[in-house]
mmCIF file of C-alpha atoms in Angstrom:
data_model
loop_
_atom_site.group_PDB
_atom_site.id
_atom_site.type_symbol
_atom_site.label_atom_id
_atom_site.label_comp_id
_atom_site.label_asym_id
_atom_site.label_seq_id
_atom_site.Cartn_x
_atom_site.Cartn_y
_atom_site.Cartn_z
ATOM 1 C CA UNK A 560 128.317 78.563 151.760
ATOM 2 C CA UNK A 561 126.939 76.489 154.748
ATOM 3 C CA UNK A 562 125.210 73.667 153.859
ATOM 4 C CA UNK A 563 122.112 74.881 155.920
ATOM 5 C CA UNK A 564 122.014 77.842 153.544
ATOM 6 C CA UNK A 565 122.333 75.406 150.558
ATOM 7 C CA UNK A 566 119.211 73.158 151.926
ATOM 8 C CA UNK A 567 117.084 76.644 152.266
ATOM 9 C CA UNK A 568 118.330 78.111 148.708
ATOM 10 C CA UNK A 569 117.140 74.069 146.813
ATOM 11 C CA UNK A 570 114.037 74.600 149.146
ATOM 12 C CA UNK A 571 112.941 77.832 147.689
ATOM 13 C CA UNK A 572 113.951 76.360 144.119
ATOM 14 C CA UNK A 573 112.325 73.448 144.169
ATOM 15 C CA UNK A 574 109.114 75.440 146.050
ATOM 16 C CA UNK A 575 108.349 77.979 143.563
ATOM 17 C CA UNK A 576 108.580 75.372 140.578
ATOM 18 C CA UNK A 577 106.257 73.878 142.228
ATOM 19 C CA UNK A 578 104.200 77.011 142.533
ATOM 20 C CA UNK A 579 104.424 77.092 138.833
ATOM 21 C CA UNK A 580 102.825 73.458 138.241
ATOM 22 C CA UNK A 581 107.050 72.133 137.310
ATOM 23 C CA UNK A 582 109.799 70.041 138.828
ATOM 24 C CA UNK A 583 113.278 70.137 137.709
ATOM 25 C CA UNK A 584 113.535 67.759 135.471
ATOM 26 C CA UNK A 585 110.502 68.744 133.603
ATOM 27 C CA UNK A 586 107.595 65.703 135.008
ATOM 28 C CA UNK A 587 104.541 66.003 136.003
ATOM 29 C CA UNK A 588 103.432 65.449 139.450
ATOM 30 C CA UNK A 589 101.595 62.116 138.961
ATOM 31 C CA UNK A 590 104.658 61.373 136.633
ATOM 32 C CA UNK A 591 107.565 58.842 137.184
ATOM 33 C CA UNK A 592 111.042 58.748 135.440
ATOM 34 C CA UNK A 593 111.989 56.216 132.833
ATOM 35 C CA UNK A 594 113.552 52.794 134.216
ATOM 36 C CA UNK A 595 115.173 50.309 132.644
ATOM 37 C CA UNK A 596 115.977 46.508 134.343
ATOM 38 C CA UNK A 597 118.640 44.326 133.982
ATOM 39 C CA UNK A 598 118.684 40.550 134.798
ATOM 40 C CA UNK A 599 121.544 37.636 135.242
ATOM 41 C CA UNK A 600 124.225 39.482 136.141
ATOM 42 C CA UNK A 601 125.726 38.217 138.584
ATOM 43 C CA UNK A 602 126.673 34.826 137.910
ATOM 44 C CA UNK A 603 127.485 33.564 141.635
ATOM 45 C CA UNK A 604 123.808 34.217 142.401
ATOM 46 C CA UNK A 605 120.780 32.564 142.014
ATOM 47 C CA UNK A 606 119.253 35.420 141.033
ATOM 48 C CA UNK A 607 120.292 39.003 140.151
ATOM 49 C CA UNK A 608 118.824 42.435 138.855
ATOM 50 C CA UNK A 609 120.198 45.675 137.902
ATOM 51 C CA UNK A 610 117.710 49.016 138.263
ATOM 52 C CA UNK A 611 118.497 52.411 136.223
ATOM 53 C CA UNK A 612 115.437 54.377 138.102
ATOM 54 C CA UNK A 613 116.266 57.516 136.229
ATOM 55 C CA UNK A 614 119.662 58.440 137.392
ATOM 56 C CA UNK A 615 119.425 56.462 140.570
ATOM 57 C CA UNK A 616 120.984 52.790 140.426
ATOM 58 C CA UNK A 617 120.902 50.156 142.328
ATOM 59 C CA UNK A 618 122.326 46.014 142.041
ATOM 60 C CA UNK A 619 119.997 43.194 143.811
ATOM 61 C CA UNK A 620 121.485 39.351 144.173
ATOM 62 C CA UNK A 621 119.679 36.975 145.454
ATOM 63 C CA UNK A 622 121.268 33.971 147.368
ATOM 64 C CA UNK A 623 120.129 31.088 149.133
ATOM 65 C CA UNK A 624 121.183 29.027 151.989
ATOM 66 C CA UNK A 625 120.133 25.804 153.781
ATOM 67 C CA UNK A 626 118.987 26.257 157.199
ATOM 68 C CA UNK A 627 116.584 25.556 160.257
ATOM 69 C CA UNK A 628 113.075 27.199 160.248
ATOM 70 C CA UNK A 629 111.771 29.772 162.570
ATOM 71 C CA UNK A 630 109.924 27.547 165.711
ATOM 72 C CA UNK A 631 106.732 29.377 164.743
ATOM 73 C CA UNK A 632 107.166 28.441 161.115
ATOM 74 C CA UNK A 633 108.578 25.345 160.975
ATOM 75 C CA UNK A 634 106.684 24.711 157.862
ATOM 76 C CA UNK A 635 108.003 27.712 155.755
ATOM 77 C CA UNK A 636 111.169 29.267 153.917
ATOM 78 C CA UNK A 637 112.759 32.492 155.603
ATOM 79 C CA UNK A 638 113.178 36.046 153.805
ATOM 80 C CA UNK A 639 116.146 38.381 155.071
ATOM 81 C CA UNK A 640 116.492 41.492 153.651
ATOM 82 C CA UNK A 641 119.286 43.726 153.433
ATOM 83 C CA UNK A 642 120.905 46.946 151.668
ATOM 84 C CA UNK A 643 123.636 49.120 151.746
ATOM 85 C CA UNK A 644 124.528 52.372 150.945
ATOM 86 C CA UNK A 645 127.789 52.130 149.050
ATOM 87 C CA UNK A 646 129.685 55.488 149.691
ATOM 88 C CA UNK A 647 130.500 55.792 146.374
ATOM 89 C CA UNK A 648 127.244 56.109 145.672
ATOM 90 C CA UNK A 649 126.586 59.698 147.739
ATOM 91 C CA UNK A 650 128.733 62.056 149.400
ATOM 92 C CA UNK A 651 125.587 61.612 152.454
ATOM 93 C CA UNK A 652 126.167 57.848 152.786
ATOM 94 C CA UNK A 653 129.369 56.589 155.149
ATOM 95 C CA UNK A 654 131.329 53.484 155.292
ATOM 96 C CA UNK A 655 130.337 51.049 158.298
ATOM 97 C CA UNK A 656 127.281 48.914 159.593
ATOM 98 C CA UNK A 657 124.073 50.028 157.956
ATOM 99 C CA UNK A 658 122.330 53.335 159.064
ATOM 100 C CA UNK A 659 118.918 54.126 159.824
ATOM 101 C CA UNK A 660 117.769 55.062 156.174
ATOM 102 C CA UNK A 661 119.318 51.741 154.753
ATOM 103 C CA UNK A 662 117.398 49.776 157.408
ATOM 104 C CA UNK A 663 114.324 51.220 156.883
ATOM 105 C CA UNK A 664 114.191 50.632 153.072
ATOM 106 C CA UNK A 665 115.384 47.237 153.825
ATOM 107 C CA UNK A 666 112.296 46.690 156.144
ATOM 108 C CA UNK A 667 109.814 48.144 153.823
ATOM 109 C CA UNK A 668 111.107 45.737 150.515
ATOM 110 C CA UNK A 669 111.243 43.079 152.867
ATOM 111 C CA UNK A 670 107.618 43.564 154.440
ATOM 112 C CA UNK A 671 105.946 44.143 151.040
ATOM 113 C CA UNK A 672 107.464 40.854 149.556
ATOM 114 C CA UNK A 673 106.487 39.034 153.299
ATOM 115 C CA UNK A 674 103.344 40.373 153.725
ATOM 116 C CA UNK A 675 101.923 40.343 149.727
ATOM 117 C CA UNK A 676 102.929 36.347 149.883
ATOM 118 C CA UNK A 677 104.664 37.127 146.535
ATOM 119 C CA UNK A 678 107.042 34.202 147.937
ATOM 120 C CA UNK A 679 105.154 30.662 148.958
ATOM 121 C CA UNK A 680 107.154 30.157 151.528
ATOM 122 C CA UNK A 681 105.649 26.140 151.931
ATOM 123 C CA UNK A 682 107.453 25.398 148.742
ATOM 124 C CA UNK A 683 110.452 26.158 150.497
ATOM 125 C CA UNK A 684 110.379 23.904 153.085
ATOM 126 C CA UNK A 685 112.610 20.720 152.326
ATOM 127 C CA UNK A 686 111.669 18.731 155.941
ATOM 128 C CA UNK A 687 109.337 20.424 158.232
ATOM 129 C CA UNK A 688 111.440 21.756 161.848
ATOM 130 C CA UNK A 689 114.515 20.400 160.269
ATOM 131 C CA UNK A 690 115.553 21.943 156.860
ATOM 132 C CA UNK A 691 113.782 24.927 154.834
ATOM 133 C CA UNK A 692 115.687 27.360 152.195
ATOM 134 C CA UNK A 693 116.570 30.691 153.514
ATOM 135 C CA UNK A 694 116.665 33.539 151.386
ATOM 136 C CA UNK A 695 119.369 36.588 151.329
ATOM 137 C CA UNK A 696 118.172 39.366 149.302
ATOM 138 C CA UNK A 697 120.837 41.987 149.354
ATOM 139 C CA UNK A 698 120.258 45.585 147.849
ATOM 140 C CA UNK A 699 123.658 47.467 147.307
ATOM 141 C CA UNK A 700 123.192 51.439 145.914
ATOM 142 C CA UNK A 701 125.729 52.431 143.178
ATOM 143 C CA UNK A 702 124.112 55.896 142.722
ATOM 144 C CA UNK A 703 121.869 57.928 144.303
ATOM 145 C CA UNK A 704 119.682 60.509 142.828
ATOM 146 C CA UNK A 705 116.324 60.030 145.275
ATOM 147 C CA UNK A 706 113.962 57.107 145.315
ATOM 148 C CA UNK A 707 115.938 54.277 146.291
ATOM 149 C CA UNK A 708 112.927 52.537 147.795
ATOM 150 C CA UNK A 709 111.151 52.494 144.888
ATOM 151 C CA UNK A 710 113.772 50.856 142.781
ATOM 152 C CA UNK A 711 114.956 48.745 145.318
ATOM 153 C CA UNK A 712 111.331 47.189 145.298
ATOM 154 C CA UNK A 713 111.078 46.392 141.979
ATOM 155 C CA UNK A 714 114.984 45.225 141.982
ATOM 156 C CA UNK A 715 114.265 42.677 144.301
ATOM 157 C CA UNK A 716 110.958 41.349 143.011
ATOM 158 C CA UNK A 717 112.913 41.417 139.718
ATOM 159 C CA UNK A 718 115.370 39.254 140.723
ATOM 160 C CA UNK A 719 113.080 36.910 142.616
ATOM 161 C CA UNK A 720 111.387 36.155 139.588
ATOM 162 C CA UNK A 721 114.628 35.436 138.067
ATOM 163 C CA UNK A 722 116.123 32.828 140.990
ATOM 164 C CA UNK A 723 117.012 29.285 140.267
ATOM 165 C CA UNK A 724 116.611 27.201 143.947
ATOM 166 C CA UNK A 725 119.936 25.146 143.357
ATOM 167 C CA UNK A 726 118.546 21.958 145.373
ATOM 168 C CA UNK A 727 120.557 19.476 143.007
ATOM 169 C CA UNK A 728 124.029 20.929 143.362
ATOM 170 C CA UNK A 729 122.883 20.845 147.443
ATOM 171 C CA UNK A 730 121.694 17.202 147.301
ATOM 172 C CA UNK A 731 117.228 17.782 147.664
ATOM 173 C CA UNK A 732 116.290 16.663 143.954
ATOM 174 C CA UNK A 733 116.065 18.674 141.075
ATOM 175 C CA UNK A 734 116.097 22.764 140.829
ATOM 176 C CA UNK A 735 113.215 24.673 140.369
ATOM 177 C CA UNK A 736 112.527 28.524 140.097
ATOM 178 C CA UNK A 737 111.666 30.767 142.975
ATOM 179 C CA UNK A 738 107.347 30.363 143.555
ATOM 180 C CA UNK A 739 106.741 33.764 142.669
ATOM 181 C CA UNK A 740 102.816 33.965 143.118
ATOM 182 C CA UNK A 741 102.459 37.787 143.459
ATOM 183 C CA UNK A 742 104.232 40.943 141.660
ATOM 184 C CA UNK A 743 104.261 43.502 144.730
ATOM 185 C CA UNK A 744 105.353 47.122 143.682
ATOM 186 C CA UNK A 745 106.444 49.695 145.981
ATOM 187 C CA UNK A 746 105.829 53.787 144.671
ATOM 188 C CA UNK A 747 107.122 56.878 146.770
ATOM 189 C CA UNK A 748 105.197 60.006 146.961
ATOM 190 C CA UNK A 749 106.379 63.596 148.746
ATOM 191 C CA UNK A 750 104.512 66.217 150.195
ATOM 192 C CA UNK A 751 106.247 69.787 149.192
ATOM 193 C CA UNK A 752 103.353 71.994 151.127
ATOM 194 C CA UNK A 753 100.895 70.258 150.194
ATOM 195 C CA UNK A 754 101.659 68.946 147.270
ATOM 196 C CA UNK A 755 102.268 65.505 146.680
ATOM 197 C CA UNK A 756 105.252 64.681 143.791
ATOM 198 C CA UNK A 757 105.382 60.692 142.796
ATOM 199 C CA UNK A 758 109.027 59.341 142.508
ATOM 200 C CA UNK A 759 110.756 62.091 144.204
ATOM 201 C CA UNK A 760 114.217 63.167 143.305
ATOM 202 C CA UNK A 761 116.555 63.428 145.046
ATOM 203 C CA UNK A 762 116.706 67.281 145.897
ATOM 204 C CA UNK A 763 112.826 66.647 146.533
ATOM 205 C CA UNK A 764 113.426 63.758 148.769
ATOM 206 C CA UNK A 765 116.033 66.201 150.572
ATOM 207 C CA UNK A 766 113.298 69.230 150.737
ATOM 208 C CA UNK A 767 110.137 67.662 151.562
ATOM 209 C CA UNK A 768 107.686 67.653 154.518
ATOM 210 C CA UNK A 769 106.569 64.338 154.335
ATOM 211 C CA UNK A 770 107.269 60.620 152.051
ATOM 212 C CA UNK A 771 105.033 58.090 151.938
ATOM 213 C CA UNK A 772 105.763 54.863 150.464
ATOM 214 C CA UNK A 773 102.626 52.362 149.410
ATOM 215 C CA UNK A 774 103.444 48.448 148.354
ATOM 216 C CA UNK A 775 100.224 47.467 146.208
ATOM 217 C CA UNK A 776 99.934 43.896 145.048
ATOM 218 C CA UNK A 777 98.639 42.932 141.859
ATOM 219 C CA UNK A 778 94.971 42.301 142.836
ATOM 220 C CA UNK A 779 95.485 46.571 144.306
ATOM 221 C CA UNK A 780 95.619 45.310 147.835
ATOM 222 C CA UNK A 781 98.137 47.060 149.823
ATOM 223 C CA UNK A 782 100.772 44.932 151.245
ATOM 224 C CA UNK A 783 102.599 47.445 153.040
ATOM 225 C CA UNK A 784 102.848 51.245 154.001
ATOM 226 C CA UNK A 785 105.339 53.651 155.438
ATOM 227 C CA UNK A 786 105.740 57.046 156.471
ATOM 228 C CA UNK A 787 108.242 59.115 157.199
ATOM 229 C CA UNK A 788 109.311 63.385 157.928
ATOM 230 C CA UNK A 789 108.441 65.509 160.385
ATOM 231 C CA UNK A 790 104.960 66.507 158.218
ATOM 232 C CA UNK A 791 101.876 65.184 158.635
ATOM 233 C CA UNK A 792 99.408 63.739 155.948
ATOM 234 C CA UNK A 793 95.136 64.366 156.007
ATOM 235 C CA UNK A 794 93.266 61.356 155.299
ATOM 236 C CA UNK A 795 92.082 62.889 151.741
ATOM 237 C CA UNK A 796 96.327 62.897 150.802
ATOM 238 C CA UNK A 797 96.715 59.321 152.115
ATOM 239 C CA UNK A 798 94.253 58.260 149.781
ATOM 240 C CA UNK A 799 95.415 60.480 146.666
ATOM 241 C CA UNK A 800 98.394 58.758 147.337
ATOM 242 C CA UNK A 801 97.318 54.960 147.663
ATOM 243 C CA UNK A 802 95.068 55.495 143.958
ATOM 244 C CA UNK A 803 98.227 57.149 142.494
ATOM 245 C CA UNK A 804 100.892 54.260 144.093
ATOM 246 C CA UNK A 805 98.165 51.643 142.250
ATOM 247 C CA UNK A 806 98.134 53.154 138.793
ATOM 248 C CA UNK A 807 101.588 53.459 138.552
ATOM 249 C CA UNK A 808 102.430 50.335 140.151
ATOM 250 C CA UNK A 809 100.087 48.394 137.509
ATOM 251 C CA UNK A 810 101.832 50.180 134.807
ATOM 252 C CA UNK A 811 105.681 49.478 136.286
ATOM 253 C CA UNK A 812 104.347 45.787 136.074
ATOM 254 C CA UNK A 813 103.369 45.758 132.623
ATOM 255 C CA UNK A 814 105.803 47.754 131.162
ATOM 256 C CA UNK A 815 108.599 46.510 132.647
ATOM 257 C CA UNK A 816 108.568 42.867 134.911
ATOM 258 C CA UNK A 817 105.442 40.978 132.726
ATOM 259 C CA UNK A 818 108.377 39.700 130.436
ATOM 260 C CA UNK A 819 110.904 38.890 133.459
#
């Protein structure tokens, strides 16, 4: 059976549950999976979370690296962001340098963490033009079963709250924890004609019009956005979607990162 006849028979499937009010694995629409995070453990970085996000799982170290500051921020620490989609972890992913998906999940963790200021970036400067801490946050997939966004968010905030700045071992004074000032969560939605399904799966992921991803902060502000499918969203869906990305964002933060 051609695989194009395989995409059209999970289509119908996953359509006419829908038609019935049900997904596959029983959730409501509004409804995300159960996660569970693990910190510490990697022990050759200075910071490191495991995500179960349902079935899907994911492994986020943290690193960090002397270096020069950007000229237009010679005052402030640098954030680069990176993740990879281990072949073992899909039959859709492929060895070699990263593809479009794993670059655009990389941008969007890295954005909401940039632009929420979760980071204070002054507090990683060491001498201003000269010397500032740069920080590697790499996201590696070990198994995919939809929403790696989601959980790579909440990986890598996870294990920024968790990072020890190693400044005495590098000779700059004593260590200190990462200044974490802001929690930023990032929550997936899908349009399946015209229905929107948070924390999509991944045979929804694979079957839907339209995903949109919304990074809220913990004050609700919305730290960064992103779109993606050939579908397009009305204004009344985009904000279903932000209200629904808040609630369950402010409930991901209580229930599982206040006691990080």
């Amino acid at each position: 059976m051609t695989s194009e006849v395989m995409s059209k028979l999970k289509k119908d499937y996953v359509y006419h549950l829908m038609l019935k009010e049900k997904r596959e694995d029983t959730r409501a629409f509004d409804e995300i999976r159960d996660i569970s995070i693990e910190t510490g453990l990697i022990g050759n970085a200075e910071g490191s979370a495991k995500v179960y996000w349902g079935d899907t799982q994911l492994i986020v170290g943290v690193k960090l690296q002397v270096g020069e500051p950007f000229p237009d921020t010679p005052d402030k620490g640098i954030i680069i962001t990176s993740l990879e989609l281990n072949p073992i972890a899909s039959p859709d992913f492929e060895a070699g340098p990263p593809k479009e998906d794993a670059i655009e999940i990389a941008r969007v963790v890295d954005r909401g963490i940039r632009e929420s200021g979760a980071i204070d970036l002054n507090k990683l400067c060491i001498t201003e033009g000269e010397e500032v801490w740069t920080v590697f946050i790499d996201v590696n997939v070990l198994n995919d079963d939809g929403n790696i966004m989601d959980a790579a968010s909440i990986g890598a905030i996870a294990a920024l709250m968790t990072t020890n700045i190693p400044a005495e071992s590098e000779g700059y004074g004593e260590d200190m924890m990462m200044p974490v000032r802001d929690i930023p969560v990032g929550i997936s939605l899908v349009d399946i004609s015209g229905e929107l399904m948070v924390d999509p799966t991944y045979n929804e992921e694979s079957v839907c019009d339209t995903k949109i991803t919304v990074v809220s902060n913990q004050d609700g502000s919305i730290s960064a956005m992103q779109k993606s499918g050939t579908g397009s969203l009305t204004e009344e869906k985009v904000l279903q979607a932000v209200n629904i990305a808040r609630t369950r964002a402010s409930e991901i933060r209580e229930k599982y990162l206040s006691n990080i």
